[in-house]
Tab-separated table of C-alpha atoms and ligand atoms in Angstrom:
chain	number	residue	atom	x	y	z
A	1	UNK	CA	209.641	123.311	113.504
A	2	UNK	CA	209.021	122.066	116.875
A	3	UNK	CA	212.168	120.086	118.171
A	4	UNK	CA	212.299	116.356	117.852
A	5	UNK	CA	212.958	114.879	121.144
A	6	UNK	CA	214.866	111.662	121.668
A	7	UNK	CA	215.233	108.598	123.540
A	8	UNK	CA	217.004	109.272	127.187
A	9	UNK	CA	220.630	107.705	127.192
A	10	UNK	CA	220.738	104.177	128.127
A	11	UNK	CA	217.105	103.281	127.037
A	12	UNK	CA	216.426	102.179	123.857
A	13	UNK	CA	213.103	101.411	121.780
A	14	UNK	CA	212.037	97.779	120.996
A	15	UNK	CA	211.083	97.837	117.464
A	16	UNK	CA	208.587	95.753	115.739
A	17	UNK	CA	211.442	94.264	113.949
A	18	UNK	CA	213.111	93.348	117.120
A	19	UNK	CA	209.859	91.538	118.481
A	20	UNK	CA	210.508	87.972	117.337
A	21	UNK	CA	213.620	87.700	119.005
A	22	UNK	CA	211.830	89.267	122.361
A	23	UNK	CA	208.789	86.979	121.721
A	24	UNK	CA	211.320	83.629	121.408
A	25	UNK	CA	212.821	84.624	124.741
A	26	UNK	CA	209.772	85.239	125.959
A	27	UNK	CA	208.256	82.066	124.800
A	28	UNK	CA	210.967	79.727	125.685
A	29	UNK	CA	211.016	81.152	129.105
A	30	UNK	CA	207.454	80.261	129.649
A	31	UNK	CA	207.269	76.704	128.342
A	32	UNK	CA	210.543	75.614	129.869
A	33	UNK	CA	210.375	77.051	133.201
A	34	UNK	CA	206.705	75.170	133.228
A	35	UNK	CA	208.108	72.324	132.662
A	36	UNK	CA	210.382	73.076	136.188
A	37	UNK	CA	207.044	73.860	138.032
A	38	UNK	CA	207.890	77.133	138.106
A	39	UNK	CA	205.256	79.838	138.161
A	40	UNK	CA	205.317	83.766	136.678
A	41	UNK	CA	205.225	86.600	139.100
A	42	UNK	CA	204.944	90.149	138.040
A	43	UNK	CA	206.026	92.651	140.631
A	44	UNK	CA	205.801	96.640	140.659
A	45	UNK	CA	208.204	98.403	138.640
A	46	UNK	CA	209.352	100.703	141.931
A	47	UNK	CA	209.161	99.693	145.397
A	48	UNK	CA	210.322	101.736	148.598
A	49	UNK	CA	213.760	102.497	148.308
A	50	UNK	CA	214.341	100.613	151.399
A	51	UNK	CA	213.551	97.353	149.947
A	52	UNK	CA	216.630	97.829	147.859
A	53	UNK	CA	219.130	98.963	150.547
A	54	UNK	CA	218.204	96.293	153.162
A	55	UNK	CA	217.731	93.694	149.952
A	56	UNK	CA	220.541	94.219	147.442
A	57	UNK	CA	223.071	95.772	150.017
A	58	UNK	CA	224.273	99.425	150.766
A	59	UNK	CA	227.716	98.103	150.220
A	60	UNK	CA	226.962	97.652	146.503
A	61	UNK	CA	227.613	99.667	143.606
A	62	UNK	CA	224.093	99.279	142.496
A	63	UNK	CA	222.513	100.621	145.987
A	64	UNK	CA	225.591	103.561	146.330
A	65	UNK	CA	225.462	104.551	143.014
A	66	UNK	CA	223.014	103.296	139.958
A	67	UNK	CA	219.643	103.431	141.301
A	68	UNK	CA	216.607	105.758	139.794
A	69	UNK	CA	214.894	106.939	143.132
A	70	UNK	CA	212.518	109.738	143.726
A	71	UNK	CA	210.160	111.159	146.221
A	72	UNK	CA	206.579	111.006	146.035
A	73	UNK	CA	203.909	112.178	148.897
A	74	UNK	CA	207.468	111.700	151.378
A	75	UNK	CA	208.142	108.347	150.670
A	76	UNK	CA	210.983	107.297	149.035
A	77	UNK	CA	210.734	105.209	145.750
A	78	UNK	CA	212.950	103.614	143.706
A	79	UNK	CA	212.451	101.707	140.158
A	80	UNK	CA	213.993	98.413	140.946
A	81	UNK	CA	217.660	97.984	139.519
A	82	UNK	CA	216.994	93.955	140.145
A	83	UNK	CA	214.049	91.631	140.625
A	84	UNK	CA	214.701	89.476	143.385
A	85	UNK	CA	214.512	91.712	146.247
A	86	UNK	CA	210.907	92.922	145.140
A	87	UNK	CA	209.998	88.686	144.456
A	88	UNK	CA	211.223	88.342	147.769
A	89	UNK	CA	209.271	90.975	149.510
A	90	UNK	CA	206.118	89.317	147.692
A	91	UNK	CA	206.945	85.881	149.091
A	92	UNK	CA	206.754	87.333	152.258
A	93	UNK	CA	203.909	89.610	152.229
A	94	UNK	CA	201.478	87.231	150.277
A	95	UNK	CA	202.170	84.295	152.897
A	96	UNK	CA	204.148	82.207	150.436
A	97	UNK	CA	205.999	80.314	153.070
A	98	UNK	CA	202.976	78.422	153.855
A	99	UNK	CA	203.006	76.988	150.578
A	100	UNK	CA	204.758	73.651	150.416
A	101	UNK	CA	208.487	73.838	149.639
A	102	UNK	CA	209.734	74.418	147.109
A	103	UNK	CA	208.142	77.533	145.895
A	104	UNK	CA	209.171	78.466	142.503
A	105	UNK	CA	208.763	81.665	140.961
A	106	UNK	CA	209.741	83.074	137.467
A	107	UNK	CA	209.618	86.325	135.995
A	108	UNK	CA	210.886	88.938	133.253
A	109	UNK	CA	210.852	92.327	132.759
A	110	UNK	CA	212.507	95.843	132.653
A	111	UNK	CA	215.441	96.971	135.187
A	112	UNK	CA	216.773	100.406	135.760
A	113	UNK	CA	220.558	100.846	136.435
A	114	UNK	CA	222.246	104.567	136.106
A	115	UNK	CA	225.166	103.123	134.846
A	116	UNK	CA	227.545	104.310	132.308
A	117	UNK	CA	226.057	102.942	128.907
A	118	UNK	CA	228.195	101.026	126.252
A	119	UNK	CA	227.980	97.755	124.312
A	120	UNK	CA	225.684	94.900	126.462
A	121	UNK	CA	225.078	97.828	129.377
A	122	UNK	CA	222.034	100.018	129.377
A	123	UNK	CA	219.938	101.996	131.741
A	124	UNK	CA	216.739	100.584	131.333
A	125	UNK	CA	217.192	96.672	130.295
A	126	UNK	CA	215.359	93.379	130.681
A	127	UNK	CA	216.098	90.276	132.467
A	128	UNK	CA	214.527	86.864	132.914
A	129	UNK	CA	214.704	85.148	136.114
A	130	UNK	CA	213.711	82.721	138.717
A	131	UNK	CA	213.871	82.070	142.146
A	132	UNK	CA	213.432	79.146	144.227
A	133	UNK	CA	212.233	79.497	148.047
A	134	UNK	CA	212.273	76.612	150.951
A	135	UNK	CA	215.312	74.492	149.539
A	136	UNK	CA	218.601	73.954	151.349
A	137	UNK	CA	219.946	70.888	149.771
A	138	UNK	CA	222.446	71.493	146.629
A	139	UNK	CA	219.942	69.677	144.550
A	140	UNK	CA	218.393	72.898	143.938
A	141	UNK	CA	221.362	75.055	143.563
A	142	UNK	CA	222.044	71.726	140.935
A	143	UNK	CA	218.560	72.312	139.143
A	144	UNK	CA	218.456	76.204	138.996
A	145	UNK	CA	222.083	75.900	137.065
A	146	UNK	CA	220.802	73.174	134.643
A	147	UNK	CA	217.493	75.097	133.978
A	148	UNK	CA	219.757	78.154	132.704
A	149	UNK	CA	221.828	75.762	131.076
A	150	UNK	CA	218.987	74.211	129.592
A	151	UNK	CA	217.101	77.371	128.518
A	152	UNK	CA	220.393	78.706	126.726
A	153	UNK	CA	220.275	75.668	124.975
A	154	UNK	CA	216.967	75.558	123.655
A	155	UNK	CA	217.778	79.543	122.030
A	156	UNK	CA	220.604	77.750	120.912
A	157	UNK	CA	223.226	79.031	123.222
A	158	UNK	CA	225.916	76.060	123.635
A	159	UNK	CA	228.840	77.355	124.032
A	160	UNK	CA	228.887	79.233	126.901
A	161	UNK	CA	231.367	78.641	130.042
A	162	UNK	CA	229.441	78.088	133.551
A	163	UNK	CA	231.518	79.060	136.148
A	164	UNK	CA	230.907	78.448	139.770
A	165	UNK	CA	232.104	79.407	142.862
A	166	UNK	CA	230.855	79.070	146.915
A	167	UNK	CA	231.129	81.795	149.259
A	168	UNK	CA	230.575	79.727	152.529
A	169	UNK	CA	228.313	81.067	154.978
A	170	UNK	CA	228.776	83.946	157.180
A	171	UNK	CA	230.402	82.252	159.981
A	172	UNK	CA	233.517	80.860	157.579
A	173	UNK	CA	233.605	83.827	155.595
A	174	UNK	CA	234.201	86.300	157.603
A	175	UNK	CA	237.670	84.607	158.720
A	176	UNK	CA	238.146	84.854	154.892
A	177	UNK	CA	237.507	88.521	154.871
A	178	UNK	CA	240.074	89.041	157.405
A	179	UNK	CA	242.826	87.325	155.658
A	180	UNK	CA	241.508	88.622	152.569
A	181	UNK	CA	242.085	92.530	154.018
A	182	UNK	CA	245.057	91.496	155.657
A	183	UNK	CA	247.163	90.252	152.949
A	184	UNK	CA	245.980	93.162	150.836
A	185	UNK	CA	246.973	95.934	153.498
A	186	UNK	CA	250.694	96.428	152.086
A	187	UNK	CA	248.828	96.783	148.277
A	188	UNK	CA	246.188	99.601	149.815
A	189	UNK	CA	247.441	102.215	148.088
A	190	UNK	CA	247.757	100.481	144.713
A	191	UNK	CA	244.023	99.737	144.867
A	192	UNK	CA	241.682	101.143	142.676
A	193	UNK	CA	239.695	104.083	144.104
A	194	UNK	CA	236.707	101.865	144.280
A	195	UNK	CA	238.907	99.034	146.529
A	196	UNK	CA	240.133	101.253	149.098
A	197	UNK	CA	236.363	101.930	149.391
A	198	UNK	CA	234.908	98.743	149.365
A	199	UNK	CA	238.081	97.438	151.618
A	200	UNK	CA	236.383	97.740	155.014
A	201	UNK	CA	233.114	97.195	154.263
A	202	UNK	CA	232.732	94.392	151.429
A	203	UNK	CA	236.420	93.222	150.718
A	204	UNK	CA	235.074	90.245	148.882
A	205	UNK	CA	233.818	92.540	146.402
A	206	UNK	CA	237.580	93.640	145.724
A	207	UNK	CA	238.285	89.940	144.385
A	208	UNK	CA	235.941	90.690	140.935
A	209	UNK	CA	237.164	94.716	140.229
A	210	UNK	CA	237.703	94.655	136.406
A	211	UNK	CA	240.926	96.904	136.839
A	212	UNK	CA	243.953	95.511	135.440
A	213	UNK	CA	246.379	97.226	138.138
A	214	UNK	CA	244.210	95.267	140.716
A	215	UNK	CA	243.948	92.330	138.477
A	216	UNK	CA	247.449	91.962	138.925
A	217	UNK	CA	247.924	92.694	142.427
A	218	UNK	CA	245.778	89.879	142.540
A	219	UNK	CA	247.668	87.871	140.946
A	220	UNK	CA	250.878	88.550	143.066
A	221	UNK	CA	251.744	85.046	144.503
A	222	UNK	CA	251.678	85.260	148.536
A	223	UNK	CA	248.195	86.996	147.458
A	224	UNK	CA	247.253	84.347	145.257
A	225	UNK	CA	247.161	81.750	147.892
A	226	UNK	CA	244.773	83.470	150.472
A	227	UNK	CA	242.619	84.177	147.816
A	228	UNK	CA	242.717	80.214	146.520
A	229	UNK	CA	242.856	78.853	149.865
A	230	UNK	CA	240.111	76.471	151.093
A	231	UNK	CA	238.525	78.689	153.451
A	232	UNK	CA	234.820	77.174	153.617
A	233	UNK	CA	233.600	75.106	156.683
A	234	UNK	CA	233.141	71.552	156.414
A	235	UNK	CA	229.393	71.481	155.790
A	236	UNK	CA	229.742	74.585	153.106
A	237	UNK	CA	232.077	72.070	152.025
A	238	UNK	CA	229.916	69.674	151.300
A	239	UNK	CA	227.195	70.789	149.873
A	240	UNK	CA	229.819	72.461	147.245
A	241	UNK	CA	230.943	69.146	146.133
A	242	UNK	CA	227.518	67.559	146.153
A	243	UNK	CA	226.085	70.206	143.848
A	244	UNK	CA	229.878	69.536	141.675
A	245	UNK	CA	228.346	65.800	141.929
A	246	UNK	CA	225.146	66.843	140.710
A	247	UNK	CA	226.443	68.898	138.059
A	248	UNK	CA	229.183	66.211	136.686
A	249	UNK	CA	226.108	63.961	136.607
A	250	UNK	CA	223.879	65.803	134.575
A	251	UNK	CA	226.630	66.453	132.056
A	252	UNK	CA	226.559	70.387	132.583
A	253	UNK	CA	230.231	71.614	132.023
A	254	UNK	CA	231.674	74.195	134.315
A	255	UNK	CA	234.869	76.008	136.059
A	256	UNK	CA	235.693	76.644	139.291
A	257	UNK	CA	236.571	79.834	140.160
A	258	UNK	CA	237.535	81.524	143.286
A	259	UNK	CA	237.354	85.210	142.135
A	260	UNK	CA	233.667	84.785	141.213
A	261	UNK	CA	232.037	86.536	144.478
A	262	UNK	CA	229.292	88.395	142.783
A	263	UNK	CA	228.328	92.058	143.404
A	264	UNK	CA	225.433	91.390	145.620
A	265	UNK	CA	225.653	91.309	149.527
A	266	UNK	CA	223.161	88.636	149.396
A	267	UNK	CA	224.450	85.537	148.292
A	268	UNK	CA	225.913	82.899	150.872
A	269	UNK	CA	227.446	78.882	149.369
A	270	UNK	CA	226.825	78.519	146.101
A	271	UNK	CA	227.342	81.392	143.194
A	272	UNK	CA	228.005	81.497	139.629
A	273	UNK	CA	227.785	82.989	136.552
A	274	UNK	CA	227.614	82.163	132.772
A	275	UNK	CA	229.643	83.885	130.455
A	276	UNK	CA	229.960	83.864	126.557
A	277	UNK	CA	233.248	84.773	124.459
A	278	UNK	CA	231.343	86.225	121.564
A	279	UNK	CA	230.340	89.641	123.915
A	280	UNK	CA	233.909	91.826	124.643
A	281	UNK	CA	233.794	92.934	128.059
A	282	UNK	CA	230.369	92.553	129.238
A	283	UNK	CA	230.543	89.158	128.670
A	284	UNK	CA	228.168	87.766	131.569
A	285	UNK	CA	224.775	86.348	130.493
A	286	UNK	CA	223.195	85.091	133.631
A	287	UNK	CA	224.660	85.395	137.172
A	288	UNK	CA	222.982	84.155	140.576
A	289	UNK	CA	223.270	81.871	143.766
A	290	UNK	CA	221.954	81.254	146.947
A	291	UNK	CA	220.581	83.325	149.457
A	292	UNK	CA	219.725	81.864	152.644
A	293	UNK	CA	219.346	84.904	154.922
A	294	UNK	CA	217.586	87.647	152.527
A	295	UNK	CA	214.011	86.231	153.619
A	296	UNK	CA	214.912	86.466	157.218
A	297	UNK	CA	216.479	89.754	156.751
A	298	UNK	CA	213.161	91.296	154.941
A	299	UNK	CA	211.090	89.955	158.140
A	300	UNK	CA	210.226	86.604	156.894
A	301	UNK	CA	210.261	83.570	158.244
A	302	UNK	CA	213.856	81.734	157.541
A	303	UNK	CA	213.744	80.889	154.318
A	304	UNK	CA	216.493	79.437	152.025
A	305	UNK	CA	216.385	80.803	148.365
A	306	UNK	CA	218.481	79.792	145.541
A	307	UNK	CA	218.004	82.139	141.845
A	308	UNK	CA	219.166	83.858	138.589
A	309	UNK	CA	219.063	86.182	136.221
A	310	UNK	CA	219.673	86.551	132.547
A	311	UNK	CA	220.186	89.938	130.693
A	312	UNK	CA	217.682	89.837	127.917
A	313	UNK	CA	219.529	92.069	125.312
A	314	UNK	CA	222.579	90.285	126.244
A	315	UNK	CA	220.842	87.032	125.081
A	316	UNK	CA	219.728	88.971	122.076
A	317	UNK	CA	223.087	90.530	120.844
A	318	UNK	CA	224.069	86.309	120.827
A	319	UNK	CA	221.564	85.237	118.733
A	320	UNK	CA	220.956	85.333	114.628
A	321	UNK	CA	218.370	87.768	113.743
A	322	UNK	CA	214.766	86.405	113.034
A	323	UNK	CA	213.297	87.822	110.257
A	324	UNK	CA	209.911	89.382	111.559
A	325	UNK	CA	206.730	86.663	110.252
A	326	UNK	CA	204.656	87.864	107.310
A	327	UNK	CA	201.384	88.140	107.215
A	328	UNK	CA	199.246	84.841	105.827
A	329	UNK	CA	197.237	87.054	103.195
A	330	UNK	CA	197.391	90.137	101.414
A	331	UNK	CA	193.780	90.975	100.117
A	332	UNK	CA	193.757	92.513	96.454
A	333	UNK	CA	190.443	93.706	95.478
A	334	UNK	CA	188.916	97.094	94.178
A	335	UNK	CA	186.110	96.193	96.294
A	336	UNK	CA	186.637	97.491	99.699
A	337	UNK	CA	183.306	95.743	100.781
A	338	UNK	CA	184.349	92.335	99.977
A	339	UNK	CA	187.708	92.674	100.947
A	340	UNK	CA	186.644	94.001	104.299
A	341	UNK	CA	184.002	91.023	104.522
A	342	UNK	CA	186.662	87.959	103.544
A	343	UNK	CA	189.653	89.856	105.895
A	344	UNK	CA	186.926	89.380	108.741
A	345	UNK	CA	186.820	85.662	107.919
A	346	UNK	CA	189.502	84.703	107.537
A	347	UNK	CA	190.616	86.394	111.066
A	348	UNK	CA	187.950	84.596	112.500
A	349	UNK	CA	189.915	81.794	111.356
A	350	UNK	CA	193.344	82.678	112.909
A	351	UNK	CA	194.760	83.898	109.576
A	352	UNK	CA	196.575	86.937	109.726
A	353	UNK	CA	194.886	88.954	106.644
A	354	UNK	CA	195.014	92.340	105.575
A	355	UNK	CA	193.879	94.276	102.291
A	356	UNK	CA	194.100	97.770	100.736
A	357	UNK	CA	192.289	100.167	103.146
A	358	UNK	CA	192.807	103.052	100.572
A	359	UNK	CA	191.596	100.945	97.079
A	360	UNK	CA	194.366	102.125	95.289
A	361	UNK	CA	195.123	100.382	91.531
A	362	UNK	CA	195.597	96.922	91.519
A	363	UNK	CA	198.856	96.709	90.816
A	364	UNK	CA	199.979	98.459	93.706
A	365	UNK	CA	198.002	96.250	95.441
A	366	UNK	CA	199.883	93.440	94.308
A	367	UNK	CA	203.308	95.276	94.976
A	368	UNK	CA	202.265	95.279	98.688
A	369	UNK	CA	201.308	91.895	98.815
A	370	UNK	CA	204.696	90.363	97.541
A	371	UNK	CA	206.350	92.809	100.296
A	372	UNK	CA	204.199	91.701	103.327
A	373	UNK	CA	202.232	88.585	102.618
A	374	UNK	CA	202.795	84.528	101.739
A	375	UNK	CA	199.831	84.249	99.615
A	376	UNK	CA	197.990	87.227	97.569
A	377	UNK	CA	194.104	86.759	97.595
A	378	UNK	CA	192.871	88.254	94.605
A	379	UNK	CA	189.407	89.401	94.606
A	380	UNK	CA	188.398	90.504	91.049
A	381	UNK	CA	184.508	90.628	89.715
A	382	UNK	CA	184.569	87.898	88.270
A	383	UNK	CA	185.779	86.151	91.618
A	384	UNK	CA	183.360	87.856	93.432
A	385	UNK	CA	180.593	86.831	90.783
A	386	UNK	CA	182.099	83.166	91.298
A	387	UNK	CA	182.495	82.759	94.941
A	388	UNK	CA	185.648	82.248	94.602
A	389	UNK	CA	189.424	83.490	95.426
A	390	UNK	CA	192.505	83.818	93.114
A	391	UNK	CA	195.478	82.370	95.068
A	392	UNK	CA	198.970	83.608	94.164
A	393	UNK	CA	201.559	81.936	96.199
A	394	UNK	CA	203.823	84.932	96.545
A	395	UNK	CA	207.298	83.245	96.529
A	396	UNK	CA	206.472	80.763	93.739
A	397	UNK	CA	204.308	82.865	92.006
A	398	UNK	CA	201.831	79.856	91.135
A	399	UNK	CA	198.304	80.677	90.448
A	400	UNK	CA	195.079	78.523	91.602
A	401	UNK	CA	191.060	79.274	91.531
A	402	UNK	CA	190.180	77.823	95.018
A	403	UNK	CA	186.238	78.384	96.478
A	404	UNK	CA	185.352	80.192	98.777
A	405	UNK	CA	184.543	77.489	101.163
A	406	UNK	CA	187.534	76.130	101.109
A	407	UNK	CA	189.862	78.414	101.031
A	408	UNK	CA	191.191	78.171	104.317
A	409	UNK	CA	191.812	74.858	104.390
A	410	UNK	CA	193.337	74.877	100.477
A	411	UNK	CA	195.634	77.598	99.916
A	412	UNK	CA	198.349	76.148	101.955
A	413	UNK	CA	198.789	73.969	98.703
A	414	UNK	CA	198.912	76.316	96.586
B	501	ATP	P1	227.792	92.928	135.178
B	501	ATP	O1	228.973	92.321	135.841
B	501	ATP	O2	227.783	92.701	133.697
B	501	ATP	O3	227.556	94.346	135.584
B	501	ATP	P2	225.944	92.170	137.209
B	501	ATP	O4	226.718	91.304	138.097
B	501	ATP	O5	225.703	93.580	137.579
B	501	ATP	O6	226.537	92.107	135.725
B	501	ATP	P3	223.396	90.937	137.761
B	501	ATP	O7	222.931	92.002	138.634
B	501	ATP	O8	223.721	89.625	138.322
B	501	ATP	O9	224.574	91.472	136.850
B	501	ATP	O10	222.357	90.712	136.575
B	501	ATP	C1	222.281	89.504	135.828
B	501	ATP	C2	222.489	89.751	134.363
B	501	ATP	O11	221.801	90.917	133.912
B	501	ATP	C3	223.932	90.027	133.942
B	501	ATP	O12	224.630	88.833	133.800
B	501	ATP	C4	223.741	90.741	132.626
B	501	ATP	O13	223.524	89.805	131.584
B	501	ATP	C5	222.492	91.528	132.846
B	501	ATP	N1	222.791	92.943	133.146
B	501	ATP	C6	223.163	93.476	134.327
B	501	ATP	N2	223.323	94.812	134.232
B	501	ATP	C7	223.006	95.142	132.948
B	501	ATP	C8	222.951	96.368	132.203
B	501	ATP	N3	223.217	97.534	132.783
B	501	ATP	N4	222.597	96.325	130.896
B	501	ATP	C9	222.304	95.147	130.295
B	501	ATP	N5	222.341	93.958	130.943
B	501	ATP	C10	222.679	93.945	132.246
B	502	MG	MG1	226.699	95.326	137.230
């Protein structure tokens, strides 16, 4: 026997019996984000590698380390480990600065991350996002946090902690970065390998390492205050507490806190992330913020930009199982004719209708129907003969003659 071959490590198959939870997502996405003004975008699955370094950062773990890239005709490609970057580069190249502000842009879709697998972390997964171009005021950094609020909600998601943090602009935070490195130098050597590496060229990034020796160097007091202090200018300053205003205002509950820096190079002001408790380690759901220079620094026009991201099997693993729909009809005839001719009908009609392709016995018939279908539609001779349809509600087991002609509008009572 030939060998069976098997899903690559990290990916996973969507099963039909996974697709109503998908579709929901899916669903939800589209008719709230509408409701925003935001529009869908669907961008290539790789782009040039260089998109990625120059968008997401080569100071990040997912440029140094986790992304699928490959040559092709001497270019380097790469399947994108994120979505923004490649929105951004569309922005751009399809003139979407001459739009009037703001521009607003959702999307969804597989990601590609060479990452070590476990619970809530794959290699290929999906996220839904959105980003929002042209907007400097904290009023949108205010309205892209409720709409992820909001969209968690209507899935059902309420308890979930929003956290939020800013990271000032460049100018204030790179006297932040000093202090930062300097307070740390004594610890250097008690950093995880991944800190010493990141110390010179992103030590931000060292505030959110999930190692519990750095954790608590972290937590050692004289360290603790550079990392609390109020480092961001005045005007970072206040457009953080407007979009706190904003935020206490619309009721949307949330935590400051100061280790949140994100593992993007991108973001500038305002970040955050939602979290649940119900997910063990990988407990983030959505993370995103603002990112005033990434336009600029793809060759666009100066653009501010304020987005998010959700991890779609994330959401999932939060939600109670939907059991997949059944069909409306199960046709049980020993004519394959007349069961072929009504199935067509009653499609026409936007029922969901299937019958026996194989004519097997009648009873087997019926077996399948209670197993797949709300209603059997039993299509004897006599029936036939009739012009009519023998309706057997399938959970109730009630029986009812119903004509032809009116079947579609009558079996519903049955
Ligand atoms: P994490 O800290 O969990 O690695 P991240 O900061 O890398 O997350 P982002 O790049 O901001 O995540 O992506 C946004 C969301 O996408 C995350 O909050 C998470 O829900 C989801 N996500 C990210 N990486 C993965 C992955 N490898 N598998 C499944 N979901 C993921
Ligand atoms: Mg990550």
């Amino acid at each position: 026997m030939a060998n069976i071959l098997k899903v690559v490590k990290g990916t996973k198959d969507i099963l039909p019996q996974d697709e109503p939870m998908w579709h929901l997502l899916e669903q939800n996405a589209s008719e709230l984000f509408s409701k925003y003004g935001y529009k869908e975008i669907r961008t290539p699955i790789f782009e040039v590698t260089e998109l990625f370094a120059r968008g997401v950062g080569d100071t990040t773990d997912i440029v140094n380390k986790e992304m699928y890239t490959f040559e092709k005709s001497d270019r380097s490609l790469t399947l994108r480990p994120e979505n923004t970057a490649g929105v951004v580069r569309s922005f751009i190249e399809n003139g979407m600065s001459r739009l009037s502000a703001p521009v607003k842009l959702w999307y969804k879709g597989p990601m590609f991350r060479y990452e070590r697998p476990q619970a809530g972390r794959q290699r290929q997964f999906h996220q839904v996002g959105i980003e929002m171009f042209g907007i400097k005021e904290p009023t949108a950094d205010a309205e892209a946090i409720l709409l992820a609020v909001n969209y968690l909600k209507s899935l059902g998601l309420n308890d979930l902690e929003v956290e939020i943090n800013s990271l000032g602009c460049p100018k204030c935070r790179e006297e932040y970065k000093q202090k930062i490195k300097e307070v740390l130098k004594p610890e250097f050597s008690n950093l995880c390998e991944d800190c010493q590496n990141r110390y010179e060229k992103n030590p931000l990034r060292l505030l959110d390492c999930k190692v519990d020796t750095c954790k608590a160097i972290f937590e050692k007091p004289e360290i603790k205050e550079v990392i609390q202090s109020d480092f961001i200018c005045e005007e970072c300053a206040e457009h953080y507490s407007q979009l706190k205003i904003y935020l206490k205002e619309l009721n949307v509950k949330f935590k400051e806190n100061k280790l949140l820096v994100r593992g993007l190079d991108y973001y500038n002001r305002t970040v955050f992330e939602i979290k649940s408790n119900n997910l063990g380690s990988q407990n983030a759901v959505c993370g995103g913020g603002r990112y005033d220079s990434l336009v600029r620094n793809l060759g666009g026009d100066d653009t501010p930009a304020v987005g998010w991201a959700m991890g779609m099997e994330r959401l999932i693993s939060l939600l109670p199982t939907i059991e997949p729909k059944k069909l409306n009809a199960y046709i049980v005839s020993n004519s394959p004719v007349e069961a072929f001719k009504l199935a067509q009908e009653l499609r026409e009609e936007n029922l969901a209708v299937e019958f026996d392709l194989q004519n097997k016995k009648f009873t087997k018939q019926l077996e399948k129907a209670s197993k797949i279908a709300q209603y059997a539609f039993i299509l004897g001779e006599d029936e036939i003969k009739n012009n009519v349809v023998s309706v057997k509600n399938l959970s109730t087991s009630v029986q009812k003659t119903i004509d032809r002609a009116n079947l579609r509008s009558e079996f519903i009572n049955v």
